[in-house]
Tab-separated table of C-alpha atoms and ligand atoms in Angstrom:
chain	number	residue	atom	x	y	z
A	11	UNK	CA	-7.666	-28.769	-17.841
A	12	UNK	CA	-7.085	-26.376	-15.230
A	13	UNK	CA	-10.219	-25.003	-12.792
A	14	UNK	CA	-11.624	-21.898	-13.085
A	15	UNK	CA	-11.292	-18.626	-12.601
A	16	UNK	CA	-7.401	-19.114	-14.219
A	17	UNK	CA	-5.604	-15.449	-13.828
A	18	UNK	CA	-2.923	-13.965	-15.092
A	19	UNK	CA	-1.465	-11.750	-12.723
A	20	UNK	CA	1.735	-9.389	-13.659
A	21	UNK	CA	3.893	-7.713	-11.765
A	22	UNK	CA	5.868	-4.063	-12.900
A	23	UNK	CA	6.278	-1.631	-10.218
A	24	UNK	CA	9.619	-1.478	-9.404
A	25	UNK	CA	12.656	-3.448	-10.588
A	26	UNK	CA	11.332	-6.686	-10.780
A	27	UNK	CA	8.827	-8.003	-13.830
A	28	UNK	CA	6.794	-10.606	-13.236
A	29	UNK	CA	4.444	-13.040	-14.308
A	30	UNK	CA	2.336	-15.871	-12.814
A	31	UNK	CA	-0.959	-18.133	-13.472
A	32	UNK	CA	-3.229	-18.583	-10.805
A	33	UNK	CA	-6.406	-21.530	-11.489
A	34	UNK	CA	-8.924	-22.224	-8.641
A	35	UNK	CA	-6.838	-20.301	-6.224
A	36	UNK	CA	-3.655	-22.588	-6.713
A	37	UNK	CA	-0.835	-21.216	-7.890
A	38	UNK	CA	0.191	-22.790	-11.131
A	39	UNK	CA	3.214	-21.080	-12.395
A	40	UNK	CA	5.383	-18.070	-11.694
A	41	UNK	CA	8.184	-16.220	-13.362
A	42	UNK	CA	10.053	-13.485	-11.972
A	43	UNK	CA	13.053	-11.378	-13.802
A	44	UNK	CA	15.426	-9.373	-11.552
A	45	UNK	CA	16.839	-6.353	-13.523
A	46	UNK	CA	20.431	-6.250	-13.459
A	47	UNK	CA	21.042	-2.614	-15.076
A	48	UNK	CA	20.640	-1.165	-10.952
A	49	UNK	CA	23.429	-3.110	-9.094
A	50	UNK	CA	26.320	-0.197	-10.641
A	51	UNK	CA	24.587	2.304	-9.160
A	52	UNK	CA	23.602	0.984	-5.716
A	53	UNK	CA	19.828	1.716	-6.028
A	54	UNK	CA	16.997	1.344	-8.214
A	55	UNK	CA	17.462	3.980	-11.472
A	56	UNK	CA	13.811	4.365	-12.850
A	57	UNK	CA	14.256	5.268	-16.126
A	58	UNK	CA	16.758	1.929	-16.662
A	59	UNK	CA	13.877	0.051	-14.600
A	60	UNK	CA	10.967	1.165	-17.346
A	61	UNK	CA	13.108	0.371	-20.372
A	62	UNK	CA	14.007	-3.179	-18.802
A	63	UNK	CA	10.004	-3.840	-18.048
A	64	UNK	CA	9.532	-2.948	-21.457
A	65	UNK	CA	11.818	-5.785	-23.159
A	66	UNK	CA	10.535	-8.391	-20.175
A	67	UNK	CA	7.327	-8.116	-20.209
A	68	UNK	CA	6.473	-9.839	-23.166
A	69	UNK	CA	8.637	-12.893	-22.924
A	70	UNK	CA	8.136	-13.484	-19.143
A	71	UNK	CA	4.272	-13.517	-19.643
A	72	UNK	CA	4.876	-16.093	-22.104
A	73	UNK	CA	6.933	-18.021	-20.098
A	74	UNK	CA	4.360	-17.955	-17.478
A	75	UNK	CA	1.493	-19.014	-19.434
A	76	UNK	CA	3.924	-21.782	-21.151
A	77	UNK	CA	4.924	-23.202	-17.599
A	78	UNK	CA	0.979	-23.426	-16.613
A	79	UNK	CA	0.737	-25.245	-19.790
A	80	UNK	CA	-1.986	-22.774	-21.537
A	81	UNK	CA	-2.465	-20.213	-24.411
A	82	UNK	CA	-3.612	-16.588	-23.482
A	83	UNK	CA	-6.987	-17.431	-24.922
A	84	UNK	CA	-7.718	-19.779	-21.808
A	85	UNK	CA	-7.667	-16.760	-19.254
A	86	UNK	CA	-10.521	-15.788	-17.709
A	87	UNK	CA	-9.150	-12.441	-16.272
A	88	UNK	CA	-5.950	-10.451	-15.853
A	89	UNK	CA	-4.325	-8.782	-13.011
A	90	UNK	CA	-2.257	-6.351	-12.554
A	91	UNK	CA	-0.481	-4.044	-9.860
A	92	UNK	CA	-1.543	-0.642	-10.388
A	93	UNK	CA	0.086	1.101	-7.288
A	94	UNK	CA	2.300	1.872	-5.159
A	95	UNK	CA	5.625	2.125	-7.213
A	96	UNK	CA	8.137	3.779	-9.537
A	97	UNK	CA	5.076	5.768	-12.393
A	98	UNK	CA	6.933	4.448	-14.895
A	99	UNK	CA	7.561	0.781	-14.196
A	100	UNK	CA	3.867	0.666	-13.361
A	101	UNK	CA	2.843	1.705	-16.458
A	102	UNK	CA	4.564	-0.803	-18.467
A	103	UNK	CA	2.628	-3.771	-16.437
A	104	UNK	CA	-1.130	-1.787	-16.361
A	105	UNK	CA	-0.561	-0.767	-19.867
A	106	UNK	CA	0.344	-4.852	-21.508
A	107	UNK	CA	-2.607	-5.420	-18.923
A	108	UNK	CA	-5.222	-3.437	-20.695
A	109	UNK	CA	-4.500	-4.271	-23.713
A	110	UNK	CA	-4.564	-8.026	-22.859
A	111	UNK	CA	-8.004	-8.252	-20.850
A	112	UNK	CA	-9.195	-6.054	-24.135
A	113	UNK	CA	-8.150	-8.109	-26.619
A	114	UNK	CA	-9.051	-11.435	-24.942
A	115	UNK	CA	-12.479	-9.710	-23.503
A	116	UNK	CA	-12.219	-10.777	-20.147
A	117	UNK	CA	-12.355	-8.435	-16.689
A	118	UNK	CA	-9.153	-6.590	-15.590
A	119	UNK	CA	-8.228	-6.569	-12.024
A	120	UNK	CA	-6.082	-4.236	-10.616
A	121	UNK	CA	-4.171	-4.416	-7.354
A	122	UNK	CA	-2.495	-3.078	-4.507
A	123	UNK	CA	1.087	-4.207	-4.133
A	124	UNK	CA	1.045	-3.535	-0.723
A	125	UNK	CA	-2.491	-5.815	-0.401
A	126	UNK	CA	-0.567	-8.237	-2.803
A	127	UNK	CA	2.318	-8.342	-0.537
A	128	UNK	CA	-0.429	-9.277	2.439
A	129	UNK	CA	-1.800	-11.708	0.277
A	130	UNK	CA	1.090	-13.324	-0.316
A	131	UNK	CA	0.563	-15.616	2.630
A	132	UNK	CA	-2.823	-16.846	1.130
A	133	UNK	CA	-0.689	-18.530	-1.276
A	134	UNK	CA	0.702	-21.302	1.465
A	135	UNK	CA	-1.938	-23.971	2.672
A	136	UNK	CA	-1.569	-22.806	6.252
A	137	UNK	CA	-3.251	-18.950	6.451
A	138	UNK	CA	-3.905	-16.826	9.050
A	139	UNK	CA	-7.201	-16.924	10.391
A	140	UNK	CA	-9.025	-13.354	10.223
A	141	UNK	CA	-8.581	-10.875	11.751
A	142	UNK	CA	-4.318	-10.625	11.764
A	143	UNK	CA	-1.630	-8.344	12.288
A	144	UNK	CA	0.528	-7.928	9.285
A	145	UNK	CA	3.755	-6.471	9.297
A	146	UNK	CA	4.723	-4.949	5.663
A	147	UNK	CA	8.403	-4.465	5.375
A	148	UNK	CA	9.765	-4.315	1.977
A	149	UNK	CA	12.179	-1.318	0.577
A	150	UNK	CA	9.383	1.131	0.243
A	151	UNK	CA	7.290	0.839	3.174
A	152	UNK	CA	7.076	-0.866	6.590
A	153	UNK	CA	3.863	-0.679	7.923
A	154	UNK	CA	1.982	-2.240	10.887
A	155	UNK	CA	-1.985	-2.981	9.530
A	156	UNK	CA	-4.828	-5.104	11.464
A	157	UNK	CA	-6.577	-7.479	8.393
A	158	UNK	CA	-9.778	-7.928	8.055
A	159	UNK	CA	-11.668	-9.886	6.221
A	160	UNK	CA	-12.848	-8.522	3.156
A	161	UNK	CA	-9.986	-6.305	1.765
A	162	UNK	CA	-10.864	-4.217	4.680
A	163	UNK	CA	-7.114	-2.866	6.551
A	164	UNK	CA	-6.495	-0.788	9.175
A	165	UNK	CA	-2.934	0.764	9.820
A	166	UNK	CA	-2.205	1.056	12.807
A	167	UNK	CA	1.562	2.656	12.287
A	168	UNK	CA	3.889	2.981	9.840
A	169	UNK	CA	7.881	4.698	8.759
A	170	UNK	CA	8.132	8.351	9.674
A	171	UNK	CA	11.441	8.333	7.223
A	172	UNK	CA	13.164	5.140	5.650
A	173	UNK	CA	11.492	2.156	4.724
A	174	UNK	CA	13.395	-0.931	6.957
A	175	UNK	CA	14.561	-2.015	3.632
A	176	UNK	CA	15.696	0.942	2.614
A	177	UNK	CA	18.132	1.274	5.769
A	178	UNK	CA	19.306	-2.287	4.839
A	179	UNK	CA	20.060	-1.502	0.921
A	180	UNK	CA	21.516	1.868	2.411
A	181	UNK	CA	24.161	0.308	4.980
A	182	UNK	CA	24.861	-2.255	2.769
A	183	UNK	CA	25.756	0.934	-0.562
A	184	UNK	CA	27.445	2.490	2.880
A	185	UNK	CA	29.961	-0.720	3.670
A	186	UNK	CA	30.564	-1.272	-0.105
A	187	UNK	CA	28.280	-4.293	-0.119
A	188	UNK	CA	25.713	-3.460	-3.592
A	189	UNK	CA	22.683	-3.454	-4.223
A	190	UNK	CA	20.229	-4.786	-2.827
A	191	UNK	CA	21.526	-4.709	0.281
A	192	UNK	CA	19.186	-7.069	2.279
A	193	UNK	CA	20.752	-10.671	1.137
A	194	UNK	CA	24.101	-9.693	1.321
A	195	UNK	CA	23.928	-8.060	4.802
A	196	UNK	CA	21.948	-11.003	6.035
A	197	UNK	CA	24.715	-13.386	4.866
A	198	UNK	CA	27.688	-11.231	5.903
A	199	UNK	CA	26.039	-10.699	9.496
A	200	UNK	CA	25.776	-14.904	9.673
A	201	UNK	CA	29.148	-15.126	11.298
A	202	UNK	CA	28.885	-12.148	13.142
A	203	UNK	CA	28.666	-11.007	16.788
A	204	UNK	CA	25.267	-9.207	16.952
A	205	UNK	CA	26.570	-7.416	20.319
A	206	UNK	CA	30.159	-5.777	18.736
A	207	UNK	CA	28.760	-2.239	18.550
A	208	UNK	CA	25.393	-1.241	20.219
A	209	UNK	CA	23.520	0.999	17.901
A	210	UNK	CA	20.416	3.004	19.285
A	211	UNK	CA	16.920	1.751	18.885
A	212	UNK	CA	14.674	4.451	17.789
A	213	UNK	CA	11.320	4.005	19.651
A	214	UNK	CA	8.135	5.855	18.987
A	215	UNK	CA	4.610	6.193	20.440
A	216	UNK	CA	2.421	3.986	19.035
A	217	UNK	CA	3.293	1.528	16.265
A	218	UNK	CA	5.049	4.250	14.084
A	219	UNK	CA	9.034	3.172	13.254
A	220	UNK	CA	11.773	5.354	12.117
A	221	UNK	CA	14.931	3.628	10.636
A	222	UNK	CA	16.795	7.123	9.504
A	223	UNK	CA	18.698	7.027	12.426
A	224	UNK	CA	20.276	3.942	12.405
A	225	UNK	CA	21.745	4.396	9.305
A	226	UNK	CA	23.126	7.720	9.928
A	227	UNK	CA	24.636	5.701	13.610
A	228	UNK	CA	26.225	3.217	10.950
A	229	UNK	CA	27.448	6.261	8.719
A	230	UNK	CA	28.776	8.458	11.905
A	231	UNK	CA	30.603	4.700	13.086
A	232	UNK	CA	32.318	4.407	9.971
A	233	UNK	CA	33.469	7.927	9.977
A	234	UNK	CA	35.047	8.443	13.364
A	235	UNK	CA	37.904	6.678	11.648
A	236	UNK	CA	40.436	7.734	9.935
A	237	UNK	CA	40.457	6.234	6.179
A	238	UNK	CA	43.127	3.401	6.688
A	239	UNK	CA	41.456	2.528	10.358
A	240	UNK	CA	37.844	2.172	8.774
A	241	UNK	CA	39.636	-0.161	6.312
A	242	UNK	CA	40.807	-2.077	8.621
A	243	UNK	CA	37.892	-1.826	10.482
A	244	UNK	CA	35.809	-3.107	7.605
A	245	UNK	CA	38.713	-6.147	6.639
A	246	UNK	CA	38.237	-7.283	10.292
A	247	UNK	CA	34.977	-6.599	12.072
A	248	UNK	CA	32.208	-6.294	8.313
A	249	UNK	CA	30.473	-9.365	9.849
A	250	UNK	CA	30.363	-8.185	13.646
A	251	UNK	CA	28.839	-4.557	11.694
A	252	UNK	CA	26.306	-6.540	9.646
A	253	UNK	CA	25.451	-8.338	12.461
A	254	UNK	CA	24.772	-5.610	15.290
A	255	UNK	CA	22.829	-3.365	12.421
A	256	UNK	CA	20.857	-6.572	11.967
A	257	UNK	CA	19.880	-7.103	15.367
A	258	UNK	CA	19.072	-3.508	16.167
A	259	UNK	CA	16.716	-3.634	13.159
A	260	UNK	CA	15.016	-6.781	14.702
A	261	UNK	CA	14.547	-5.380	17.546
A	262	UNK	CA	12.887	-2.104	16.519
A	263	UNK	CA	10.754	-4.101	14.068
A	264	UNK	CA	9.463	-6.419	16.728
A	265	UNK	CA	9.323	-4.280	19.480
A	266	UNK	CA	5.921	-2.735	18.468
A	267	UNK	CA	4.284	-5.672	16.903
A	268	UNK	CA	4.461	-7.331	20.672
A	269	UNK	CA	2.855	-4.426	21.945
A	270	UNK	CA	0.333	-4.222	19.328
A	271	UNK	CA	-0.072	-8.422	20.404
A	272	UNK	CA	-0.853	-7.261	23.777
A	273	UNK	CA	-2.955	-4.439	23.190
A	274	UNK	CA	-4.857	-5.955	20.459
A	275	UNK	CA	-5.231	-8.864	21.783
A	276	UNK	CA	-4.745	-10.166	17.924
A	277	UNK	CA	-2.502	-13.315	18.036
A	278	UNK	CA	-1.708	-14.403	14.534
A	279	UNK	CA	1.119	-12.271	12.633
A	280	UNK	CA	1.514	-11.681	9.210
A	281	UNK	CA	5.316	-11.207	8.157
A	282	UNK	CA	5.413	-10.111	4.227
A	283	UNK	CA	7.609	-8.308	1.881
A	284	UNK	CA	11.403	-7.816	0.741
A	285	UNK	CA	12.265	-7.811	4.438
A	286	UNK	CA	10.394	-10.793	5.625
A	287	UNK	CA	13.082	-13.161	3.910
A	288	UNK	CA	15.143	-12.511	6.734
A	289	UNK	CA	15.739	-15.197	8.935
A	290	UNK	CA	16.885	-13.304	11.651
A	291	UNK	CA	13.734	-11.011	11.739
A	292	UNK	CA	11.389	-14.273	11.113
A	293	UNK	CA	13.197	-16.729	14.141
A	294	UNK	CA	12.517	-13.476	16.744
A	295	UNK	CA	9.086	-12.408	15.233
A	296	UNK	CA	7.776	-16.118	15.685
A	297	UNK	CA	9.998	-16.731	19.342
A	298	UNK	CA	7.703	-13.730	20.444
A	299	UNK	CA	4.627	-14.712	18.574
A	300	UNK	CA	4.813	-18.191	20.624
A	301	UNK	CA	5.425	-16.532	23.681
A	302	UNK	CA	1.956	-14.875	23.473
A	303	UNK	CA	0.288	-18.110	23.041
A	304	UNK	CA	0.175	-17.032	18.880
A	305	UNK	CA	1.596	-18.316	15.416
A	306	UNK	CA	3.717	-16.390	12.962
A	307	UNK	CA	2.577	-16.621	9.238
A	308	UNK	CA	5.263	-15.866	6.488
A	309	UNK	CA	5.455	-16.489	2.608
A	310	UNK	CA	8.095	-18.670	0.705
A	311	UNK	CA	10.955	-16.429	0.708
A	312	UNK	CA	10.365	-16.725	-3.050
A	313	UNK	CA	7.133	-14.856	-2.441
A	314	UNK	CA	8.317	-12.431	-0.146
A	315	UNK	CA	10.351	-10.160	-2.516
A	316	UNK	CA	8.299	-8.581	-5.256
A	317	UNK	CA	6.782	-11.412	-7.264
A	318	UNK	CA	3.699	-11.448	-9.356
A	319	UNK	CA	1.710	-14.818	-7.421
A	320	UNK	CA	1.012	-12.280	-4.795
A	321	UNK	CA	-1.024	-10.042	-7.406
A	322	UNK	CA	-2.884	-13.138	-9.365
A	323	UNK	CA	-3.858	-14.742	-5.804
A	324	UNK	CA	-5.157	-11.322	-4.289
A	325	UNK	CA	-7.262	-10.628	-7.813
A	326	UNK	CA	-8.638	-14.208	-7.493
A	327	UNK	CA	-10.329	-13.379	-4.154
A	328	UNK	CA	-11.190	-9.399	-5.475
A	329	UNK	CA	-12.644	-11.506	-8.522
A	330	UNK	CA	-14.796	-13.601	-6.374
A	331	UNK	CA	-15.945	-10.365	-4.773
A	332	UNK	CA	-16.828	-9.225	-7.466
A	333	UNK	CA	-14.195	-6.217	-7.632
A	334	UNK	CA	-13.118	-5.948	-11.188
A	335	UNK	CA	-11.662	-2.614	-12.538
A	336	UNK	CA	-12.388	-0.371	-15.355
A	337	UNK	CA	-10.365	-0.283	-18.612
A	338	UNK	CA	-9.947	3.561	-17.807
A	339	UNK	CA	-7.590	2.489	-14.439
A	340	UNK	CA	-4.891	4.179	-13.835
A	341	UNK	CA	-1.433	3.878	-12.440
A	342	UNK	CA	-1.194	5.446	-8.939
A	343	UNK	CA	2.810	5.180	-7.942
A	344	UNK	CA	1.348	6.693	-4.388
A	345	UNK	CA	-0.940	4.436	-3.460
A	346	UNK	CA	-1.933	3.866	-0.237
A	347	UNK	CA	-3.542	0.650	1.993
A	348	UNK	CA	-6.883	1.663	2.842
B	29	LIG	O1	9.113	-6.328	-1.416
B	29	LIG	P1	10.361	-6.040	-2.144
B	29	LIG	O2	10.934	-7.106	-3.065
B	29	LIG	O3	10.219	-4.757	-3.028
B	29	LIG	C1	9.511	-3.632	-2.584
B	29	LIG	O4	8.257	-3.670	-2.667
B	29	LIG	O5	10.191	-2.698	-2.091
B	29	LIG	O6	11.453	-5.637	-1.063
B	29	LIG	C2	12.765	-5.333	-1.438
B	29	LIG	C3	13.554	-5.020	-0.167
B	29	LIG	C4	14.958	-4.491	-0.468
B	29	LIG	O7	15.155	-3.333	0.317
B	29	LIG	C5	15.855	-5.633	-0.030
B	29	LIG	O8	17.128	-5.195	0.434
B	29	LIG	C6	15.035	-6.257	1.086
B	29	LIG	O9	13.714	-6.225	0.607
B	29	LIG	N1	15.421	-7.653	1.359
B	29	LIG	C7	15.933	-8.076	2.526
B	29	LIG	C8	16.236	-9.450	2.351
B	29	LIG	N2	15.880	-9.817	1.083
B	29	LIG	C9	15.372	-8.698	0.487
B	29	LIG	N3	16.169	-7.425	3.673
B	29	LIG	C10	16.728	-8.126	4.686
B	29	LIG	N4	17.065	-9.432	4.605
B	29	LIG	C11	16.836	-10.140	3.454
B	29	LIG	N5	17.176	-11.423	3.368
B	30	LIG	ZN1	7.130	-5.180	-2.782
């Protein structure tokens, strides 16, 4: 018998759909599709993304509640991520949601992916002590926010443009690398010299980041040659490329988060989202969380990209808070952290 409050939590809002079982805040079981249908076109196509949450949904929540070992009857409530994402891919997730928490009369939960995401590191027995920093970066946003207990957030700067994922599933479509770009620039730039070219490092006031231009520096790199001479370029030198656009996207992620260490005086850092399975970015974030006497906190890389654990675990707290939603909720692809 598992201990209560067991949660279903489910996952929809962009290409991945996900399910996972959550009992006494442990995480139980998980199960996350990937859609194929997007690879062809280099980027997420929302329309393919809705129709392949619609045929997932069904059998992955299954799955999930098979792998815990339990029959939908046993739930106490359900959760579900109502915002931010693609409208349509949300809708597929809330909607199952609703129906399920109705049929099985039990409270529905909805979340914030981006508050999911946060909570993600709640799911390993070693979590931050409140308050943190957290740094979001996943292919939608990248966002610097001070936690509080409580669901309470404060951000304290975020992307003027691209998301940091976004530059990385961008200069990967650029070198003819697919989709999504983070993984297979990660391993291409392994072997790599991370000094070969020397692309600028946007810097802004504040904590805000900007990650437009370092795409366009890979795009204007690449096109300085002449068609056979980028070919070459890209037979002889793709890992020294991966490798300096890497780096420079390090550094301009960690950049502000020491500063924001300094002027905080806030010591533990959260690392979370798509991004944070980089090893690259999580060796220099914790190097320079050490050096100011604090720890670096990150999820499995399983639960860094878009997973549904994150949502159960984040509705078990809101549930012991009391913050249950109406059957009325409503998708909200704009969501914001508040
Ligand atoms: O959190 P996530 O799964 O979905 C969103 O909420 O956006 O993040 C997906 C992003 C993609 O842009 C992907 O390229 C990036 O995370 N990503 C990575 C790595 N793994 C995934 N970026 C860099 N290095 C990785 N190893
Ligand atoms: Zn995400």
């Amino acid at each position: 018998m598992l201990p209560a409050p067991i949660l279903l939590g489910i996952e929809s809002s962009c290409d991945d759909t996900a399910a996972a079982v959550v009992a006494g805040g442990e995480l139980i079981s998980s199960v996350i599709s990937s859609q194929e249908d997007h690879a062809a076109f280099g980027g997420v196509v929302p329309e393919l993304a809705s129709r392949a949450h619609l045929r997932a949904v069904i059998p992955i929540v299954e799955a999930a509640l098979d792998r815990a070992g339990i029959a939908a009857s046993d739930l106490d409530a359900v959760a579900v991520t109502r915002g931010p994402g693609l409208a349509g891919s949300l809708l597929v997730g809330l909607s199952f949601a609703k129906a399920l928490a109705l049929s099985l009369d039990v409270p529905l939960v909805g979340v914030n992916h981006l508050e999911g995401h946060v909570y993600s590191l709640f799911l390993e027995n070693d979590t931050p002590p409140f308050p943190f920093l957290c740094l979001i970066v996943s292919g939608g946003h990248t966002q610097l926010v001070r936690v509080d207990e409580g669901f309470r957030h404060d951000v304290l700067g975020k992307t003027r443009d691209d998301a940091a994922g976004e530059a990385f599933d961008k200069v990967a479509k650029l070198l003819g690398l697919g989709y999504p770009g983070g993984p297979v620039v990660e391993s291409a730039a392994a072997g790599g010299d991370p000094e070969f070219v020397s692309f600028p490092r946007t810097r802004l006031p504040g904590y805000d980041y900007s990650f437009s231009g370092i795409k366009t520096s890979v795009l204007y790199h690449l096109n300085a040659m002449s068609e056979t001479e980028r070919r070459r370029h890209l037979d002889g030198h793709l890992e020294d490329l991966c490798a300096s656009f890497q780096q420079a996207v390090v550094d301009m992620l960690v950049e502000p988060v020491s500063r924001a260490v300094q002027q905080t005086g806030l010591r533990c850092i959260g690392l979370v989202g798509g991004v944070s399975a980089n090893r690259a970015l999580r060796q220099r974030l914790e190097s320079a969380a050490n050096a100011f006497g604090g720890r670096l906190f990150v999820p499995a890389p399983i639960h860094s990209t878009d997973n549904a654990a994150m949502i159960a675990i984040t509705a078990h707290y809101k549930l012991g808070a009391g913050d249950v939603s109406p059957l009325s909720l409503t998708a909200d692809p704009a969501l914001a952290l508040t």
